[in-house]
CSV table of C-alpha atoms and ligand atoms in Angstrom, one decimal:
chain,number,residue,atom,x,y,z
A,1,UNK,CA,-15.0,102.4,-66.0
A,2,UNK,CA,-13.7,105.7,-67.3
A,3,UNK,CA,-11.6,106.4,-69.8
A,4,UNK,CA,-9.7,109.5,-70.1
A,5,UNK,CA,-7.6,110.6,-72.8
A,6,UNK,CA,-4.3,113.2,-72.7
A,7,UNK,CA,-3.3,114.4,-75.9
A,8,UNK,CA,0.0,115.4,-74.4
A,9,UNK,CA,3.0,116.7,-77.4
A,10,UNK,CA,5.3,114.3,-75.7
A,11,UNK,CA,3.3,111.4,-75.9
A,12,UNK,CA,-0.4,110.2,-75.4
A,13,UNK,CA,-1.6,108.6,-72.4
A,14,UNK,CA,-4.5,107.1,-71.6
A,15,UNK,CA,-6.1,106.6,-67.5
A,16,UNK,CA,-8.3,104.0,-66.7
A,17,UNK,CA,-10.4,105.0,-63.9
A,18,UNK,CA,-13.0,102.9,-62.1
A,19,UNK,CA,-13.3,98.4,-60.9
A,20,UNK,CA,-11.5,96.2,-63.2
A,21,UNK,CA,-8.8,98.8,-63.6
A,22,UNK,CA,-6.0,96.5,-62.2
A,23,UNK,CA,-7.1,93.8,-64.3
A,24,UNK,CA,-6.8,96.3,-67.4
A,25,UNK,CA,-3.1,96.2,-66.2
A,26,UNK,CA,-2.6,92.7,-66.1
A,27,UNK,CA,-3.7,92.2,-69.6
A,28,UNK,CA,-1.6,95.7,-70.5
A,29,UNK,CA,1.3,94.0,-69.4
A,30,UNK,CA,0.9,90.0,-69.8
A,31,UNK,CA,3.6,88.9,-71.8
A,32,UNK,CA,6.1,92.1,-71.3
A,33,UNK,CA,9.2,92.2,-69.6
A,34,UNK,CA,8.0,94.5,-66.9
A,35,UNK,CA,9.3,95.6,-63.1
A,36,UNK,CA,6.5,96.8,-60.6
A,37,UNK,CA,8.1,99.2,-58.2
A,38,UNK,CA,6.8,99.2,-55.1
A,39,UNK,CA,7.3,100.7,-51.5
A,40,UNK,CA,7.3,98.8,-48.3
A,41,UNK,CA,3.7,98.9,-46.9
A,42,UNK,CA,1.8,98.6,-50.5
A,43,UNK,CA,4.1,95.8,-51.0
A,44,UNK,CA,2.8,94.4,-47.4
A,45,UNK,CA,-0.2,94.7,-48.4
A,46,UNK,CA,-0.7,93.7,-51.8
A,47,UNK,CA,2.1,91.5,-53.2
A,48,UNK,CA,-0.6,88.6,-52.7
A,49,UNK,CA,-2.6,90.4,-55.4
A,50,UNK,CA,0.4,92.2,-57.5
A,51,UNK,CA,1.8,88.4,-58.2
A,52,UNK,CA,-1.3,86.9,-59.0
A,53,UNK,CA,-2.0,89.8,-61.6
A,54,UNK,CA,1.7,90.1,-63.4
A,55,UNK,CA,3.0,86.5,-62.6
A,56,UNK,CA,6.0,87.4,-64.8
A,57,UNK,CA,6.8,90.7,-63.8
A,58,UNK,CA,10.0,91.2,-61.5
A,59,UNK,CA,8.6,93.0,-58.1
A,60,UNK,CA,10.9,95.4,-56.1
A,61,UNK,CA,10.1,97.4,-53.2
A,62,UNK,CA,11.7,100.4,-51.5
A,63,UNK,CA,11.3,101.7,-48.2
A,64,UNK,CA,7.8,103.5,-47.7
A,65,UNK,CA,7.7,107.7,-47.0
A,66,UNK,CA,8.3,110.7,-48.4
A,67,UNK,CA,12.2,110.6,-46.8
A,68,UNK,CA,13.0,107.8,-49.2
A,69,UNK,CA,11.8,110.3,-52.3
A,70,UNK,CA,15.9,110.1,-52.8
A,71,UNK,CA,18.7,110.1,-54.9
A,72,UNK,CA,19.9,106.5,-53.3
A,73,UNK,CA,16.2,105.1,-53.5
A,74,UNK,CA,16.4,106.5,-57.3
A,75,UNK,CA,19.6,104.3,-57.8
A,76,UNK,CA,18.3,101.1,-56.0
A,77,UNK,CA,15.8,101.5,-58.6
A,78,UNK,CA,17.8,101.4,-61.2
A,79,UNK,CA,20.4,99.3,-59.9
A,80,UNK,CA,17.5,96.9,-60.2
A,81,UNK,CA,16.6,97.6,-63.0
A,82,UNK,CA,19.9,97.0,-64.5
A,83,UNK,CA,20.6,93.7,-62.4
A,84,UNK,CA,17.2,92.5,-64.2
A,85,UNK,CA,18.6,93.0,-67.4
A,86,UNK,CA,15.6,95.5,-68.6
A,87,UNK,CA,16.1,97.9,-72.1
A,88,UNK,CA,14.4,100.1,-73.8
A,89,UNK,CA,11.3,98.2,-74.2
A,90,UNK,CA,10.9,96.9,-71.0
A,91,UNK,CA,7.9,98.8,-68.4
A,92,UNK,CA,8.2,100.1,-65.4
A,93,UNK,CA,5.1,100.0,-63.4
A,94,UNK,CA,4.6,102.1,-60.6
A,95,UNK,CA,2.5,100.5,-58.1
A,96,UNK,CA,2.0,102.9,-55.3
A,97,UNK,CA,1.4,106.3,-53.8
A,98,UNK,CA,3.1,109.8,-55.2
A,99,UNK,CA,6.5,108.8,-53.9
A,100,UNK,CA,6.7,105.6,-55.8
A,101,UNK,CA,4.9,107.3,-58.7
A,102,UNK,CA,7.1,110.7,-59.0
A,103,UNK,CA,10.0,108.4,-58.3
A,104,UNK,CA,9.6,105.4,-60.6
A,105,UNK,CA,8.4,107.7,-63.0
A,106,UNK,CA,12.0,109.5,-62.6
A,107,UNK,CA,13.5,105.7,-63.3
A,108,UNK,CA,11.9,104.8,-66.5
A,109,UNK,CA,12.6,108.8,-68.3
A,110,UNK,CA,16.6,108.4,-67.2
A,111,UNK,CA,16.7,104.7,-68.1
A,112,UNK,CA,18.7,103.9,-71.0
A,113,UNK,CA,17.3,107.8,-71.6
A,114,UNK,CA,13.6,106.3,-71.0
A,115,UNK,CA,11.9,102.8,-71.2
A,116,UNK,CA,8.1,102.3,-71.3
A,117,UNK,CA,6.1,103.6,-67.8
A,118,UNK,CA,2.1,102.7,-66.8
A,119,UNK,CA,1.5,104.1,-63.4
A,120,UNK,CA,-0.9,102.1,-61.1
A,121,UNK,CA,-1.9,104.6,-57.9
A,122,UNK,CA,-3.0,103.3,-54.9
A,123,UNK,CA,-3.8,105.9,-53.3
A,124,UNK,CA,-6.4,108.6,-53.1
A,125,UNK,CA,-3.9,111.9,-53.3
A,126,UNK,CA,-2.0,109.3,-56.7
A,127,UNK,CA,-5.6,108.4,-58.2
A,128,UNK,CA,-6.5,112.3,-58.5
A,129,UNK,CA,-3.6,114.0,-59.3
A,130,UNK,CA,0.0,112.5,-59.1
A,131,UNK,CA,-0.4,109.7,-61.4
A,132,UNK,CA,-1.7,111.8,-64.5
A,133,UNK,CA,0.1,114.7,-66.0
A,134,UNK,CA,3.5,113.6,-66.2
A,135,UNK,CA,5.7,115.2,-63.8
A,136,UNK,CA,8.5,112.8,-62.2
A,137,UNK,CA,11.1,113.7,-59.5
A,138,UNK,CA,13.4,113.1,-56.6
A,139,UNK,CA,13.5,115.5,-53.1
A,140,UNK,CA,17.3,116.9,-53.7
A,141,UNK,CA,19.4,119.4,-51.1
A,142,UNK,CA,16.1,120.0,-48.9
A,143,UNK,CA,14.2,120.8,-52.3
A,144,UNK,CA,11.0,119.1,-53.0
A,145,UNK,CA,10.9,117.3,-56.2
A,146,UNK,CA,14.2,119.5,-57.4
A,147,UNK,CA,15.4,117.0,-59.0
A,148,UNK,CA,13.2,115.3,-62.0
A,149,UNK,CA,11.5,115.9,-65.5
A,150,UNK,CA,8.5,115.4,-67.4
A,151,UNK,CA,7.9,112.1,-68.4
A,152,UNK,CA,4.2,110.7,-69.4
A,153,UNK,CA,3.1,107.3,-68.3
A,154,UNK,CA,1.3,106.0,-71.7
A,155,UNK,CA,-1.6,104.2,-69.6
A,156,UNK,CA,-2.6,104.6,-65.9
A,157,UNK,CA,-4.4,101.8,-64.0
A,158,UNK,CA,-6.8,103.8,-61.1
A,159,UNK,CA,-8.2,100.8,-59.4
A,160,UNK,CA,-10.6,102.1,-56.3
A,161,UNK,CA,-9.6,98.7,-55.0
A,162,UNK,CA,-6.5,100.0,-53.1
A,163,UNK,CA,-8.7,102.5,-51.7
A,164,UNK,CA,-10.0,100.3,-48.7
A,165,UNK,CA,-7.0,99.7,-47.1
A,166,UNK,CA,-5.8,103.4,-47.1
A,167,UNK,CA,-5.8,105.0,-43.4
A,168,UNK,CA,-8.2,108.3,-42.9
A,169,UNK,CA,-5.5,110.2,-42.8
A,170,UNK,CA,-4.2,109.1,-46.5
A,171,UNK,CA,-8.0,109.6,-47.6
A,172,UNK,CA,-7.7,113.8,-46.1
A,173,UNK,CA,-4.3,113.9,-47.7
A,174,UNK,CA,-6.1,112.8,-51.0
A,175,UNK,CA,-8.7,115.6,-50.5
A,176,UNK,CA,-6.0,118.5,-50.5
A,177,UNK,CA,-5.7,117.9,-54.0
A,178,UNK,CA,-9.4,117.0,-54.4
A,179,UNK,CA,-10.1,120.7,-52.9
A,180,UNK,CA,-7.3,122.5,-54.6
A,181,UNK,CA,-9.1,121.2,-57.6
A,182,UNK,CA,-12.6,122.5,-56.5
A,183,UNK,CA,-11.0,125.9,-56.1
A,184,UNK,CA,-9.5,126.0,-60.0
A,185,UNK,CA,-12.6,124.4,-61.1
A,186,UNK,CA,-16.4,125.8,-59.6
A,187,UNK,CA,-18.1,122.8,-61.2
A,188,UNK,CA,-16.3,120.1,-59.1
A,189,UNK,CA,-15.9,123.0,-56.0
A,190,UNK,CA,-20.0,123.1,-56.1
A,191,UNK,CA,-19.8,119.2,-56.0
A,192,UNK,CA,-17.6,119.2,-53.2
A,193,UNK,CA,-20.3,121.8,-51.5
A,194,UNK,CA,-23.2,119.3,-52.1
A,195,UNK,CA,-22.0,116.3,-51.2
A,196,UNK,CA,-19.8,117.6,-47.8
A,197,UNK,CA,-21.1,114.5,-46.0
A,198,UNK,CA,-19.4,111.9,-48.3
A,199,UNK,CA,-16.3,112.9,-48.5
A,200,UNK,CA,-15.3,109.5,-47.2
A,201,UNK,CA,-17.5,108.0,-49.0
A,202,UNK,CA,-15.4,105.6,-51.5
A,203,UNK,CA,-17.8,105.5,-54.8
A,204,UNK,CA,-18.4,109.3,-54.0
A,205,UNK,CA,-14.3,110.2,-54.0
A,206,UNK,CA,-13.8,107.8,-56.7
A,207,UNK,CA,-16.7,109.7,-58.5
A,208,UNK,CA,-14.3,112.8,-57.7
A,209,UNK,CA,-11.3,111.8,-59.0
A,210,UNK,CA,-12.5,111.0,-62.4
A,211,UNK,CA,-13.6,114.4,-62.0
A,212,UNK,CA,-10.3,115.9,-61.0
A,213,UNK,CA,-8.9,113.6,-63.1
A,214,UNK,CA,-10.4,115.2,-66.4
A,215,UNK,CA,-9.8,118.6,-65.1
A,216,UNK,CA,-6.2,118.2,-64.6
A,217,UNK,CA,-5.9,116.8,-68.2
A,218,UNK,CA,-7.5,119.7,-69.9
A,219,UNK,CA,-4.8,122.0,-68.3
A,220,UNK,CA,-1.7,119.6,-68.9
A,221,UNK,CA,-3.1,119.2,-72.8
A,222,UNK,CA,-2.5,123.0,-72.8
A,223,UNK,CA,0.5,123.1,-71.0
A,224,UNK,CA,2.4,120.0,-71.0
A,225,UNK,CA,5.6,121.5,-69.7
A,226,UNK,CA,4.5,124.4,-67.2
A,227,UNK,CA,6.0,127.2,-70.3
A,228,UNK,CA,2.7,128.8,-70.8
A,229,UNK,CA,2.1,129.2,-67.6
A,230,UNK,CA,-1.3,127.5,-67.3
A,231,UNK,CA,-0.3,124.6,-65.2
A,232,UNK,CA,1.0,126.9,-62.6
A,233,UNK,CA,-2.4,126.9,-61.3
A,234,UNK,CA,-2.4,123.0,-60.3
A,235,UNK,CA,0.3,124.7,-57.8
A,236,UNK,CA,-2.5,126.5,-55.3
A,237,UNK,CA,-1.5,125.8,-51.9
A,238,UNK,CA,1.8,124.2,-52.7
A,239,UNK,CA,4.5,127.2,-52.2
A,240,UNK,CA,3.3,127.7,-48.7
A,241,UNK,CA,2.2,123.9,-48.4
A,242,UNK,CA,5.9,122.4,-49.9
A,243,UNK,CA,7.8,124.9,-47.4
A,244,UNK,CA,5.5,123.5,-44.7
A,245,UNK,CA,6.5,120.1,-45.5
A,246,UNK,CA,10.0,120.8,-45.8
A,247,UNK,CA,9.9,122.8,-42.7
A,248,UNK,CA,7.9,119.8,-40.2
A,249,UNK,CA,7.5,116.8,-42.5
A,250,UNK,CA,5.2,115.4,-39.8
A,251,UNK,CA,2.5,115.1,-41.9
A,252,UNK,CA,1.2,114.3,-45.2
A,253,UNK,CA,1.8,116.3,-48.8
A,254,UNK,CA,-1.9,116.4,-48.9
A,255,UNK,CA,-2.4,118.2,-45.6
A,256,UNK,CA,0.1,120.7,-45.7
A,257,UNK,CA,-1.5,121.8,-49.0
A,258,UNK,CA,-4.8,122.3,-47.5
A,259,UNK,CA,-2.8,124.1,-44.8
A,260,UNK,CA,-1.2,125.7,-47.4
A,261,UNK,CA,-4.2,126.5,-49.3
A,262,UNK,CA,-6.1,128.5,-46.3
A,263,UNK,CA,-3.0,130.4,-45.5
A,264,UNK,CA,-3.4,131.7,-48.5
A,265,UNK,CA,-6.5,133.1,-48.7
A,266,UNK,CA,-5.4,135.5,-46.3
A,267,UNK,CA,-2.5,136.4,-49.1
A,268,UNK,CA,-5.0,136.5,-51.8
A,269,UNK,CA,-7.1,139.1,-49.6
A,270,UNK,CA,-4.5,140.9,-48.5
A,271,UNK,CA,-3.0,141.5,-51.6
A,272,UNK,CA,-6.3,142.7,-53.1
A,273,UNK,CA,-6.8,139.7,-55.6
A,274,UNK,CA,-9.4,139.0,-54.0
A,275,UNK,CA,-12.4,139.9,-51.9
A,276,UNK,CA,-13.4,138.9,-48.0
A,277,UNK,CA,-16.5,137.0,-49.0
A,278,UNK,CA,-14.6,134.9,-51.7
A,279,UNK,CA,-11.3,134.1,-49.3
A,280,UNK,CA,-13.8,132.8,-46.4
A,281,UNK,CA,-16.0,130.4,-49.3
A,282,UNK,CA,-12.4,129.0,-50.5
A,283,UNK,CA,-11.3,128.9,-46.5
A,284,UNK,CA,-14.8,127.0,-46.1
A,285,UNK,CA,-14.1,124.8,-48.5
A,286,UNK,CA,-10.8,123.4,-47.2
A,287,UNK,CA,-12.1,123.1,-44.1
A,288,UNK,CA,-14.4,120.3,-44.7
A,289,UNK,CA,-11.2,118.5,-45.3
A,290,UNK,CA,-9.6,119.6,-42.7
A,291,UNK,CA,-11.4,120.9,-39.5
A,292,UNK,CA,-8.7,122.3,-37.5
A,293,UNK,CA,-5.9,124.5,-38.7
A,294,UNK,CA,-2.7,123.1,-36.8
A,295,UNK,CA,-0.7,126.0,-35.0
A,296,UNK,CA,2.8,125.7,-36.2
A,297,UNK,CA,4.9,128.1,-33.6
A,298,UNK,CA,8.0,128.3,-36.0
A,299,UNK,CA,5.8,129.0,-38.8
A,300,UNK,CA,8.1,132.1,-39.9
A,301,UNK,CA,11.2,129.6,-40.6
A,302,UNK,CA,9.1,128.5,-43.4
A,303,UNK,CA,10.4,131.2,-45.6
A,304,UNK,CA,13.9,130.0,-46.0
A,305,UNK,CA,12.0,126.9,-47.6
A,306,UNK,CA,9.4,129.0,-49.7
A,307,UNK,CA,12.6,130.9,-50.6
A,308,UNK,CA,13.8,127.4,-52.4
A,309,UNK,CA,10.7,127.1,-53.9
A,310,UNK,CA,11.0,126.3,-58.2
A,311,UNK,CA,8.6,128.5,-59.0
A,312,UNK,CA,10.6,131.6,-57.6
A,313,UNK,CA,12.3,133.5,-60.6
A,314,UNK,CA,14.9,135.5,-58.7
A,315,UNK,CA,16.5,136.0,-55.4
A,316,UNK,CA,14.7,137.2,-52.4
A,317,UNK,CA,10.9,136.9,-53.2
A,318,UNK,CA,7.7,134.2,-53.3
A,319,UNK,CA,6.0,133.0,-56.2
A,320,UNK,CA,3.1,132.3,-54.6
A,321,UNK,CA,-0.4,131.1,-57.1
A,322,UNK,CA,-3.6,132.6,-55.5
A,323,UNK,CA,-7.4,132.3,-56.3
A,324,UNK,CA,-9.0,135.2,-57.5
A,325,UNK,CA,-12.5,134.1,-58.3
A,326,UNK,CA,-13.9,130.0,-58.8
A,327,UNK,CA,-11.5,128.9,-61.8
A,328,UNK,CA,-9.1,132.2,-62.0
A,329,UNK,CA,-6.0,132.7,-60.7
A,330,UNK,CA,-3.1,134.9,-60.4
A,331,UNK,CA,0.6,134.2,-59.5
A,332,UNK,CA,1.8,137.2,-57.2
A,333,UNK,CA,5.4,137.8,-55.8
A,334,UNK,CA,6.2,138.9,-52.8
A,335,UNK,CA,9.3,140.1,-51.1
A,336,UNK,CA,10.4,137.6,-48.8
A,337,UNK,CA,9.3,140.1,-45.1
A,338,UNK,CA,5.8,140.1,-47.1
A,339,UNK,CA,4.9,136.7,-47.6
A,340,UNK,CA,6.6,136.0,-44.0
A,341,UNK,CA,4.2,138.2,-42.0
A,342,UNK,CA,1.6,136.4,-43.6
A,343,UNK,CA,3.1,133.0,-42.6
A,344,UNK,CA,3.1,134.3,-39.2
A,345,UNK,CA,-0.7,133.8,-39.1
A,346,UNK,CA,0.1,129.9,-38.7
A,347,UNK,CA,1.3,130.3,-35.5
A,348,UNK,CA,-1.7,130.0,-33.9
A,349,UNK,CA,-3.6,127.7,-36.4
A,350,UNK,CA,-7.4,128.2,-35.8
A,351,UNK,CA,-10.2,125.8,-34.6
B,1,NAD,N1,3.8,114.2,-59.9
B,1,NAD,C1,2.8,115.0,-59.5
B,1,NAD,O1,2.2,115.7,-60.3
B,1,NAD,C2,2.5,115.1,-58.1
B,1,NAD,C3,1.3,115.7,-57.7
B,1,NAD,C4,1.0,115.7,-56.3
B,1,NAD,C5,1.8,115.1,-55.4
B,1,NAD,N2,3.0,114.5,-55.8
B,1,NAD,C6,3.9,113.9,-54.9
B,1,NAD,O2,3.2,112.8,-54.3
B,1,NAD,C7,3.8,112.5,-53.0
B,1,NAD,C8,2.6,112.3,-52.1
B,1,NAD,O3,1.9,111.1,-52.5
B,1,NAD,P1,1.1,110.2,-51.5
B,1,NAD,O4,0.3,111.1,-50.6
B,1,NAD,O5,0.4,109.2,-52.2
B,1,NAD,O6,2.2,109.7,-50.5
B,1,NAD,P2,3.0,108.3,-50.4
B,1,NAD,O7,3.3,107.7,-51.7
B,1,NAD,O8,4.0,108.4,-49.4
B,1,NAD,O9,1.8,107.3,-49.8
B,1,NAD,C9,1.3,107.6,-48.5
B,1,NAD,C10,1.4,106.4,-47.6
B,1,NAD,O10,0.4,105.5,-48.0
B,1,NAD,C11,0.9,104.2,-48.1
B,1,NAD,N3,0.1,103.5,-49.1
B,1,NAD,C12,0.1,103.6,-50.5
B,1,NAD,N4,-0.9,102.9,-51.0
B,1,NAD,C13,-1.6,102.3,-50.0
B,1,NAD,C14,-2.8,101.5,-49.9
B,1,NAD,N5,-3.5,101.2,-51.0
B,1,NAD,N6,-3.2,101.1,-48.6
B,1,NAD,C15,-2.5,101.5,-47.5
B,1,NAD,N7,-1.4,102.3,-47.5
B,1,NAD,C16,-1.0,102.7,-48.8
B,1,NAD,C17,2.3,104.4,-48.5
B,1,NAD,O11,3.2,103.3,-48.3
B,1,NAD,C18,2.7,105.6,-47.7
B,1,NAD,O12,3.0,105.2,-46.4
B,1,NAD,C19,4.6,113.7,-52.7
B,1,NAD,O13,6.0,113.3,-52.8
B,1,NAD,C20,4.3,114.7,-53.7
B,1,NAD,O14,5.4,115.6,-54.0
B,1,NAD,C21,3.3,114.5,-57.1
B,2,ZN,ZN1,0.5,118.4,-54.8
């Protein structure tokens, strides 16, 4: 088991990554007043399991997908939180992917202004990335995550147990932010390298995500609350890959940032941050997670999303966060007919 410590300003937290972790949870919360917030399928799947581990603990579930990351799923939340009779003290414990994670998470910082919060990911994308770090939020007015705030979990519960029921698609989305992480960090990037056969290997990724897991820590311990500017990094891929997302929503946050993260490559070249030779290792390296680059044939409408994007300071351009070398970066804006005539390059996606 590993244990990974965030000296965050707001408050500490503490992720539990490895077998047994779930168990760690159910003595973490015997005895506490405590909701598990759940969606649909995990709560298919597991509620078996979740009741025999939290007897005590009220269960409530909302309807799985990104398209339920809303305002109304927000208030069921608390709603039920309220009918329950929960305060201050009580947990929330989010038992699920991103979506229930970002969300809950929103739930126990608004709360009676914030009640106790242990997240327990299930899956891969959750156990390496959204689970740790803090960030909470709600899809608002065809924004992603507009609508939200910082708000650390003081324990999270990564149990590779929920691993084996996650389809391969869930595992590549997980990889997106597995990769994005072996582009900001050429330790774990050269692990990815060695071991490109085992990328579905479950000890191997789980192996990974304490890795990424670490990594992400150092740089939300230095920048808890984006202001320095260090945690924009943990954004590569996302401008292009949120206005994807926002744009098709067919497939997984996960994908679209690998998607996201090869297109670009082609920005970081052309914009001289970096060279040929470095853009074709990173565009290697998201290709072992995902072989084919989908053509999208509106790909150009993207830019009215990217245009939303939070990251954008004023009116009319892209922030977009590009790689320069293994573990540097560079946030670069470009005019909005810029960074559209490289989202043209989508159209055709590439084998
Ligand atoms: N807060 C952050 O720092 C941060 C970072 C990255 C992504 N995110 C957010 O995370 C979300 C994406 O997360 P996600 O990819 O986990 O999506 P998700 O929560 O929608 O989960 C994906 C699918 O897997 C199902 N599922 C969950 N656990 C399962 C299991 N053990 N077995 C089988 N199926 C299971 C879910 O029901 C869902 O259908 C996005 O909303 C994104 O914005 C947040
Ligand atoms: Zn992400």
């Amino acid at each position: 088991m590993e244990k990974i410590e965030l000296h965050t300003k707001s408050r500490p937290s503490t992720v539990f990554c490895g077998g047994g972790a779930l168990d760690l949870a159910a003595e973490y919360l015997a005895g506490k007043d405590a909701i598990l917030v759940t969606d649909s399928n995990v709560c298919r799947l597991y509620a078996p399991l979740l009741k025999e581990k939290f007897p005590a603990a009220h269960i409530f579930a909302f309807p799985a997908g990104e398209r339920h990351k809303t305002r109304s799923t927000l208030f069921s939340v608390l709603d039920a939180m309220f009918e329950r009779g929960l305060h201050r003290t009580s947990f929330v414990a989010a038992v699920g992917g991103g979506v229930v994670g970002d969300l809950a998470g929103l739930a126990a910082a608004l709360y009676m202004r914030g009640t106790r919060l242990v997240q327990i990911p299930t899956t891969l994308l959750a156990q390496v990335d959204s689970s740790v770090g803090g960030k909470t939020a709600i899809d608002y007015r065809g924004v992603k995550n507009a609508v939200g705030a910082f708000y650390q979990p003081e324990r999270v519960f990564c149990d590779p147990l929920f691993l084996q029921t996650l389809p391969a698609r869930e595992i590549r989305c997980g990889l997106g932010e597995i990769v994005k992480t072996g582009v900001l960090s050429a330790l774990i990037g050269e692990k990815i390298r060695r071991n490109a056969d085992k990328l579905h290997d479950l000890g191997f990724l789980q192996t990974l995500a304490a890795d990424c897991i670490r990594f992400k820590a150092g740089v939300v311990e230095q920048d808890e609350t984006e202001k320095s500017g260090l945690r924009k990094c943990l954004n590569l891929g996302h401008t292009t890959g949120h206005a994807l997302e926002l744009l098709c929503g067919r497939r997984s946050h996960g994908e679209y940032v690998l998607i996201g993260m090869w297109l670009e490559t082609f920005i970081a070249e052309g914009e001289g941050v970096c060279s040929h030779e470095y853009a074709e290792e990173v565009r290697a390296l998201v290709r072992l997670a995902e072989k084919r680059i989908p053509a999208f044939p509106n790909a150009q409408k993207g830019l009215e999303f990217a245009l939303l994007d939070k990251k954008n300071a004023g009116q009319g351009s892209v922030s977009v966060i590009l790689s320069k070398a293994p573990g540097e970066y560079a946030e670069v804006i470009l005019p909005a007919d810029r960074y559209a005539k490289y989202l043209a390059l989508l159209q055709g996606g590439a084998q």
